[in-house]
Amino acid sequence: MGKIREDFKYKKVKNFFNENELKILTTYCDMQSRISMKNFEFDKWHQGFYGEPIMDSMLLNKKDIVEKETSLELLPTYSFWRLYTKFQQLPKHKDRPSCEISLTACIMNDGTEWPIFIDGNPILLNPGDACIYLGCESFHWREEFQGDHNTQVFLHYVDKNGPNTDQHIDQRYYWGTNKDAK
């Protein structure tokens, strides 16, 4: 493993989640979003679920694939997933230091095409597909969603030999928790 290629901006990975993983994640996200529906503020673009055990498990267990695709040794930082609904969007932004190498993966959707834009390039993801990108360097966003539902998980890493190693585990005490858990 070594330095990321100079020309690396993003990479789409088909079938990042296998069929069994996708079934489990789809069922989990559907149940969790129904249980938590009263807690959602659908006008907020950042509403979602941080560091849940099942998603942090994916963060840890999928690290090898992300390392292979980026040619870097990585330290996992955190996971975050959310259910997007009609008219929501993801504003154009760059991420914080704990998101040096980021990944968004589609867990489930209603079939409505809704690309993520990485530095202006649209990338369409079907359930199970992922896009790995440089979260701190690349502007990324999603236009207003016109469908009913789209569930995405975000897995974040930092370069083990880079400047952001202090972001490992996102300064939490344990995997599968938020920053306030002790």
PDB file of C-alpha atoms in Angstrom:
ATOM      1  CA  MET A   1       0.000   0.000   0.000  1.00  0.00           C
ATOM      2  CA  GLY A   2       1.161   3.493  -0.670  1.00  0.00           C
ATOM      3  CA  LYS A   3       0.151   6.957  -1.728  1.00  0.00           C
ATOM      4  CA  ILE A   4      -3.149   7.482  -3.526  1.00  0.00           C
ATOM      5  CA  ARG A   5      -2.793   7.996  -7.249  1.00  0.00           C
ATOM      6  CA  GLU A   6      -2.611  11.631  -8.354  1.00  0.00           C
ATOM      7  CA  ASP A   7      -5.473  11.061 -10.800  1.00  0.00           C
ATOM      8  CA  PHE A   8      -7.824   9.467  -8.222  1.00  0.00           C
ATOM      9  CA  LYS A   9     -10.961  11.549  -7.678  1.00  0.00           C
ATOM     10  CA  TYR A  10     -13.656   8.899  -7.275  1.00  0.00           C
ATOM     11  CA  LYS A  11     -14.436   5.330  -8.165  1.00  0.00           C
ATOM     12  CA  LYS A  12     -17.742   3.520  -8.518  1.00  0.00           C
ATOM     13  CA  VAL A  13     -17.769   0.006  -7.052  1.00  0.00           C
ATOM     14  CA  LYS A  14     -20.583  -2.217  -8.315  1.00  0.00           C
ATOM     15  CA  ASN A  15     -22.023  -4.683  -5.792  1.00  0.00           C
ATOM     16  CA  PHE A  16     -20.035  -3.246  -2.867  1.00  0.00           C
ATOM     17  CA  PHE A  17     -22.615  -4.946  -0.648  1.00  0.00           C
ATOM     18  CA  ASN A  18     -23.345  -8.547  -1.555  1.00  0.00           C
ATOM     19  CA  GLU A  19     -26.912  -9.829  -1.780  1.00  0.00           C
ATOM     20  CA  ASN A  20     -27.058 -11.078   1.830  1.00  0.00           C
ATOM     21  CA  GLU A  21     -25.547  -7.900   3.273  1.00  0.00           C
ATOM     22  CA  LEU A  22     -28.001  -5.837   1.259  1.00  0.00           C
ATOM     23  CA  LYS A  23     -30.989  -7.849   2.530  1.00  0.00           C
ATOM     24  CA  ILE A  24     -29.903  -7.353   6.137  1.00  0.00           C
ATOM     25  CA  LEU A  25     -29.184  -3.631   5.682  1.00  0.00           C
ATOM     26  CA  THR A  26     -32.440  -3.016   3.797  1.00  0.00           C
ATOM     27  CA  THR A  27     -34.507  -4.705   6.493  1.00  0.00           C
ATOM     28  CA  TYR A  28     -32.630  -2.925   9.263  1.00  0.00           C
ATOM     29  CA  CYS A  29     -32.906   0.545   7.693  1.00  0.00           C
ATOM     30  CA  ASP A  30     -36.587   0.059   6.929  1.00  0.00           C
ATOM     31  CA  MET A  31     -37.324  -0.967  10.531  1.00  0.00           C
ATOM     32  CA  GLN A  32     -35.126   1.729  12.082  1.00  0.00           C
ATOM     33  CA  SER A  33     -36.576   4.519   9.939  1.00  0.00           C
ATOM     34  CA  ARG A  34     -40.141   3.460  10.824  1.00  0.00           C
ATOM     35  CA  ILE A  35     -39.316   3.305  14.537  1.00  0.00           C
ATOM     36  CA  SER A  36     -37.581   6.694  14.391  1.00  0.00           C
ATOM     37  CA  MET A  37     -39.994   8.494  12.032  1.00  0.00           C
ATOM     38  CA  LYS A  38     -41.225  10.810  14.777  1.00  0.00           C
ATOM     39  CA  ASN A  39     -37.639  12.007  15.313  1.00  0.00           C
ATOM     40  CA  PHE A  40     -37.046  13.052  11.706  1.00  0.00           C
ATOM     41  CA  GLU A  41     -37.074  16.672  10.652  1.00  0.00           C
ATOM     42  CA  PHE A  42     -37.404  16.174   6.911  1.00  0.00           C
ATOM     43  CA  ASP A  43     -36.363  19.718   6.042  1.00  0.00           C
ATOM     44  CA  LYS A  44     -32.866  19.074   7.427  1.00  0.00           C
ATOM     45  CA  TRP A  45     -30.318  17.676   4.983  1.00  0.00           C
ATOM     46  CA  HIS A  46     -28.146  16.110   7.677  1.00  0.00           C
ATOM     47  CA  GLN A  47     -30.820  14.141   9.545  1.00  0.00           C
ATOM     48  CA  GLY A  48     -29.712  10.554   9.943  1.00  0.00           C
ATOM     49  CA  PHE A  49     -28.105   7.909  12.094  1.00  0.00           C
ATOM     50  CA  TYR A  50     -24.503   8.275  13.274  1.00  0.00           C
ATOM     51  CA  GLY A  51     -22.281   5.386  14.351  1.00  0.00           C
ATOM     52  CA  GLU A  52     -24.896   2.683  14.722  1.00  0.00           C
ATOM     53  CA  PRO A  53     -23.418  -0.753  15.455  1.00  0.00           C
ATOM     54  CA  ILE A  54     -24.582  -2.367  12.215  1.00  0.00           C
ATOM     55  CA  MET A  55     -23.147   0.430  10.066  1.00  0.00           C
ATOM     56  CA  ASP A  56     -19.914   0.689  12.052  1.00  0.00           C
ATOM     57  CA  SER A  57     -19.633  -3.089  11.496  1.00  0.00           C
ATOM     58  CA  MET A  58     -19.821  -2.451   7.750  1.00  0.00           C
ATOM     59  CA  LEU A  59     -17.239   0.334   8.124  1.00  0.00           C
ATOM     60  CA  LEU A  60     -14.816  -2.098   9.752  1.00  0.00           C
ATOM     61  CA  ASN A  61     -15.559  -5.131   7.584  1.00  0.00           C
ATOM     62  CA  LYS A  62     -15.459  -3.298   4.238  1.00  0.00           C
ATOM     63  CA  LYS A  63     -12.165  -1.518   4.960  1.00  0.00           C
ATOM     64  CA  ASP A  64     -10.138  -4.069   2.962  1.00  0.00           C
ATOM     65  CA  ILE A  65     -12.171  -3.388  -0.178  1.00  0.00           C
ATOM     66  CA  VAL A  66     -11.751   0.381   0.211  1.00  0.00           C
ATOM     67  CA  GLU A  67      -8.017  -0.070   0.805  1.00  0.00           C
ATOM     68  CA  LYS A  68      -7.729  -2.171  -2.355  1.00  0.00           C
ATOM     69  CA  GLU A  69      -9.631   0.402  -4.430  1.00  0.00           C
ATOM     70  CA  THR A  70      -7.587   3.361  -3.129  1.00  0.00           C
ATOM     71  CA  SER A  71      -4.186   1.662  -2.664  1.00  0.00           C
ATOM     72  CA  LEU A  72      -4.010   3.162   0.838  1.00  0.00           C
ATOM     73  CA  GLU A  73      -3.784   1.768   4.345  1.00  0.00           C
ATOM     74  CA  LEU A  74      -6.785   3.240   6.108  1.00  0.00           C
ATOM     75  CA  LEU A  75      -8.067   3.940   9.594  1.00  0.00           C
ATOM     76  CA  PRO A  76     -11.871   3.844   9.944  1.00  0.00           C
ATOM     77  CA  THR A  77     -13.480   6.941  11.450  1.00  0.00           C
ATOM     78  CA  TYR A  78     -17.295   6.694  11.419  1.00  0.00           C
ATOM     79  CA  SER A  79     -20.431   5.617   9.625  1.00  0.00           C
ATOM     80  CA  PHE A  80     -23.595   7.564   9.008  1.00  0.00           C
ATOM     81  CA  TRP A  81     -26.763   6.579   7.179  1.00  0.00           C
ATOM     82  CA  ARG A  82     -29.939   8.344   6.277  1.00  0.00           C
ATOM     83  CA  LEU A  83     -33.233   7.996   4.532  1.00  0.00           C
ATOM     84  CA  TYR A  84     -33.850  10.739   1.985  1.00  0.00           C
ATOM     85  CA  THR A  85     -37.415  11.588   0.989  1.00  0.00           C
ATOM     86  CA  LYS A  86     -39.054  13.767  -1.655  1.00  0.00           C
ATOM     87  CA  PHE A  87     -37.579  17.265  -2.135  1.00  0.00           C
ATOM     88  CA  GLN A  88     -34.528  16.648   0.059  1.00  0.00           C
ATOM     89  CA  GLN A  89     -31.068  17.390  -1.232  1.00  0.00           C
ATOM     90  CA  LEU A  90     -27.444  17.279  -0.185  1.00  0.00           C
ATOM     91  CA  PRO A  91     -25.908  20.748  -0.469  1.00  0.00           C
ATOM     92  CA  LYS A  92     -22.611  21.175  -2.313  1.00  0.00           C
ATOM     93  CA  HIS A  93     -19.802  20.794   0.215  1.00  0.00           C
ATOM     94  CA  LYS A  94     -16.476  19.276   1.177  1.00  0.00           C
ATOM     95  CA  ASP A  95     -16.175  17.118   4.279  1.00  0.00           C
ATOM     96  CA  ARG A  96     -14.359  17.530   7.583  1.00  0.00           C
ATOM     97  CA  PRO A  97     -10.929  15.914   8.227  1.00  0.00           C
ATOM     98  CA  SER A  98     -12.401  12.598   9.454  1.00  0.00           C
ATOM     99  CA  CYS A  99     -13.804  12.031   5.946  1.00  0.00           C
ATOM    100  CA  GLU A 100     -10.552  12.011   3.999  1.00  0.00           C
ATOM    101  CA  ILE A 101     -11.616   8.882   2.073  1.00  0.00           C
ATOM    102  CA  SER A 102     -15.402   8.723   1.911  1.00  0.00           C
ATOM    103  CA  LEU A 103     -17.843   6.274   0.480  1.00  0.00           C
ATOM    104  CA  THR A 104     -21.545   6.531  -0.199  1.00  0.00           C
ATOM    105  CA  ALA A 105     -23.462   3.342  -0.899  1.00  0.00           C
ATOM    106  CA  CYS A 106     -27.073   2.885  -1.907  1.00  0.00           C
ATOM    107  CA  ILE A 107     -28.942   0.504   0.370  1.00  0.00           C
ATOM    108  CA  MET A 108     -32.457   0.841  -1.044  1.00  0.00           C
ATOM    109  CA  ASN A 109     -34.509   3.173  -3.184  1.00  0.00           C
ATOM    110  CA  ASP A 110     -37.799   3.439  -5.023  1.00  0.00           C
ATOM    111  CA  GLY A 111     -36.142   3.234  -8.463  1.00  0.00           C
ATOM    112  CA  THR A 112     -35.883   7.005  -8.943  1.00  0.00           C
ATOM    113  CA  GLU A 113     -32.493   7.920 -10.402  1.00  0.00           C
ATOM    114  CA  TRP A 114     -30.657  10.244  -8.035  1.00  0.00           C
ATOM    115  CA  PRO A 115     -26.966  10.671  -8.752  1.00  0.00           C
ATOM    116  CA  ILE A 116     -24.348  11.984  -6.404  1.00  0.00           C
ATOM    117  CA  PHE A 117     -22.206  14.641  -8.080  1.00  0.00           C
ATOM    118  CA  ILE A 118     -18.461  14.489  -7.439  1.00  0.00           C
ATOM    119  CA  ASP A 119     -16.745  17.628  -8.765  1.00  0.00           C
ATOM    120  CA  GLY A 120     -19.627  18.008 -11.230  1.00  0.00           C
ATOM    121  CA  ASN A 121     -19.671  14.394 -12.443  1.00  0.00           C
ATOM    122  CA  PRO A 122     -22.942  12.504 -11.834  1.00  0.00           C
ATOM    123  CA  ILE A 123     -22.596   8.973 -10.478  1.00  0.00           C
ATOM    124  CA  LEU A 124     -25.685   6.766 -10.366  1.00  0.00           C
ATOM    125  CA  LEU A 125     -25.781   4.066  -7.708  1.00  0.00           C
ATOM    126  CA  ASN A 126     -28.130   1.103  -7.661  1.00  0.00           C
ATOM    127  CA  PRO A 127     -28.816  -0.733  -4.398  1.00  0.00           C
ATOM    128  CA  GLY A 128     -25.544  -2.360  -3.337  1.00  0.00           C
ATOM    129  CA  ASP A 129     -23.331  -0.026  -5.396  1.00  0.00           C
ATOM    130  CA  ALA A 130     -20.906   2.443  -3.809  1.00  0.00           C
ATOM    131  CA  CYS A 131     -18.814   5.431  -4.815  1.00  0.00           C
ATOM    132  CA  ILE A 132     -15.476   6.057  -3.097  1.00  0.00           C
ATOM    133  CA  TYR A 133     -14.292   9.665  -3.244  1.00  0.00           C
ATOM    134  CA  LEU A 134     -11.976  12.173  -1.601  1.00  0.00           C
ATOM    135  CA  GLY A 135     -14.392  13.756   0.851  1.00  0.00           C
ATOM    136  CA  CYS A 136     -12.144  16.616   1.976  1.00  0.00           C
ATOM    137  CA  GLU A 137     -10.916  17.498  -1.527  1.00  0.00           C
ATOM    138  CA  SER A 138     -13.882  16.961  -3.839  1.00  0.00           C
ATOM    139  CA  PHE A 139     -17.033  19.029  -3.861  1.00  0.00           C
ATOM    140  CA  HIS A 140     -19.986  16.649  -3.745  1.00  0.00           C
ATOM    141  CA  TRP A 141     -23.743  17.079  -3.642  1.00  0.00           C
ATOM    142  CA  ARG A 142     -27.127  15.753  -4.680  1.00  0.00           C
ATOM    143  CA  GLU A 143     -29.844  17.734  -6.408  1.00  0.00           C
ATOM    144  CA  GLU A 144     -33.392  17.832  -5.041  1.00  0.00           C
ATOM    145  CA  PHE A 145     -34.791  14.302  -4.808  1.00  0.00           C
ATOM    146  CA  GLN A 146     -37.980  13.726  -6.780  1.00  0.00           C
ATOM    147  CA  GLY A 147     -38.730  10.190  -5.620  1.00  0.00           C
ATOM    148  CA  ASP A 148     -40.286   8.732  -2.499  1.00  0.00           C
ATOM    149  CA  HIS A 149     -37.278   7.252  -0.671  1.00  0.00           C
ATOM    150  CA  ASN A 150     -33.561   6.613  -1.054  1.00  0.00           C
ATOM    151  CA  THR A 151     -31.380   5.188   1.724  1.00  0.00           C
ATOM    152  CA  GLN A 152     -27.642   5.847   1.652  1.00  0.00           C
ATOM    153  CA  VAL A 153     -24.854   4.858   4.033  1.00  0.00           C
ATOM    154  CA  PHE A 154     -21.648   6.871   4.292  1.00  0.00           C
ATOM    155  CA  LEU A 155     -18.452   5.166   5.451  1.00  0.00           C
ATOM    156  CA  HIS A 156     -15.483   7.371   6.280  1.00  0.00           C
ATOM    157  CA  TYR A 157     -11.765   6.672   6.619  1.00  0.00           C
ATOM    158  CA  VAL A 158      -8.448   8.489   6.903  1.00  0.00           C
ATOM    159  CA  ASP A 159      -5.063   7.602   5.438  1.00  0.00           C
ATOM    160  CA  LYS A 160      -3.110   5.632   8.081  1.00  0.00           C
ATOM    161  CA  ASN A 161       0.041   7.459   6.963  1.00  0.00           C
ATOM    162  CA  GLY A 162      -1.569  10.864   6.460  1.00  0.00           C
ATOM    163  CA  PRO A 163      -2.135  14.026   8.512  1.00  0.00           C
ATOM    164  CA  ASN A 164      -5.541  13.070   9.978  1.00  0.00           C
ATOM    165  CA  THR A 165      -4.749   9.937  11.998  1.00  0.00           C
ATOM    166  CA  ASP A 166      -6.060  11.689  15.133  1.00  0.00           C
ATOM    167  CA  GLN A 167      -9.520  11.298  13.565  1.00  0.00           C
ATOM    168  CA  HIS A 168      -9.414   7.485  13.917  1.00  0.00           C
ATOM    169  CA  ILE A 169     -12.757   6.319  15.368  1.00  0.00           C
ATOM    170  CA  ASP A 170     -13.877   9.984  15.081  1.00  0.00           C
ATOM    171  CA  GLN A 171     -12.678  10.678  18.631  1.00  0.00           C
ATOM    172  CA  ARG A 172     -15.311   8.352  20.118  1.00  0.00           C
ATOM    173  CA  TYR A 173     -14.732   5.933  22.974  1.00  0.00           C
ATOM    174  CA  TYR A 174     -16.159   2.833  21.252  1.00  0.00           C
ATOM    175  CA  TRP A 175     -17.342   1.628  17.857  1.00  0.00           C
ATOM    176  CA  GLY A 176     -21.109   1.663  17.463  1.00  0.00           C
ATOM    177  CA  THR A 177     -21.646   4.755  19.603  1.00  0.00           C
ATOM    178  CA  ASN A 178     -21.982   8.477  19.203  1.00  0.00           C
ATOM    179  CA  LYS A 179     -19.419  10.946  20.527  1.00  0.00           C
ATOM    180  CA  ASP A 180     -21.313  11.464  23.792  1.00  0.00           C
ATOM    181  CA  ALA A 181     -21.295   7.782  24.836  1.00  0.00           C
ATOM    182  CA  LYS A 182     -18.970   6.913  27.707  1.00  0.00           C
TER     183      LYS A 182
END
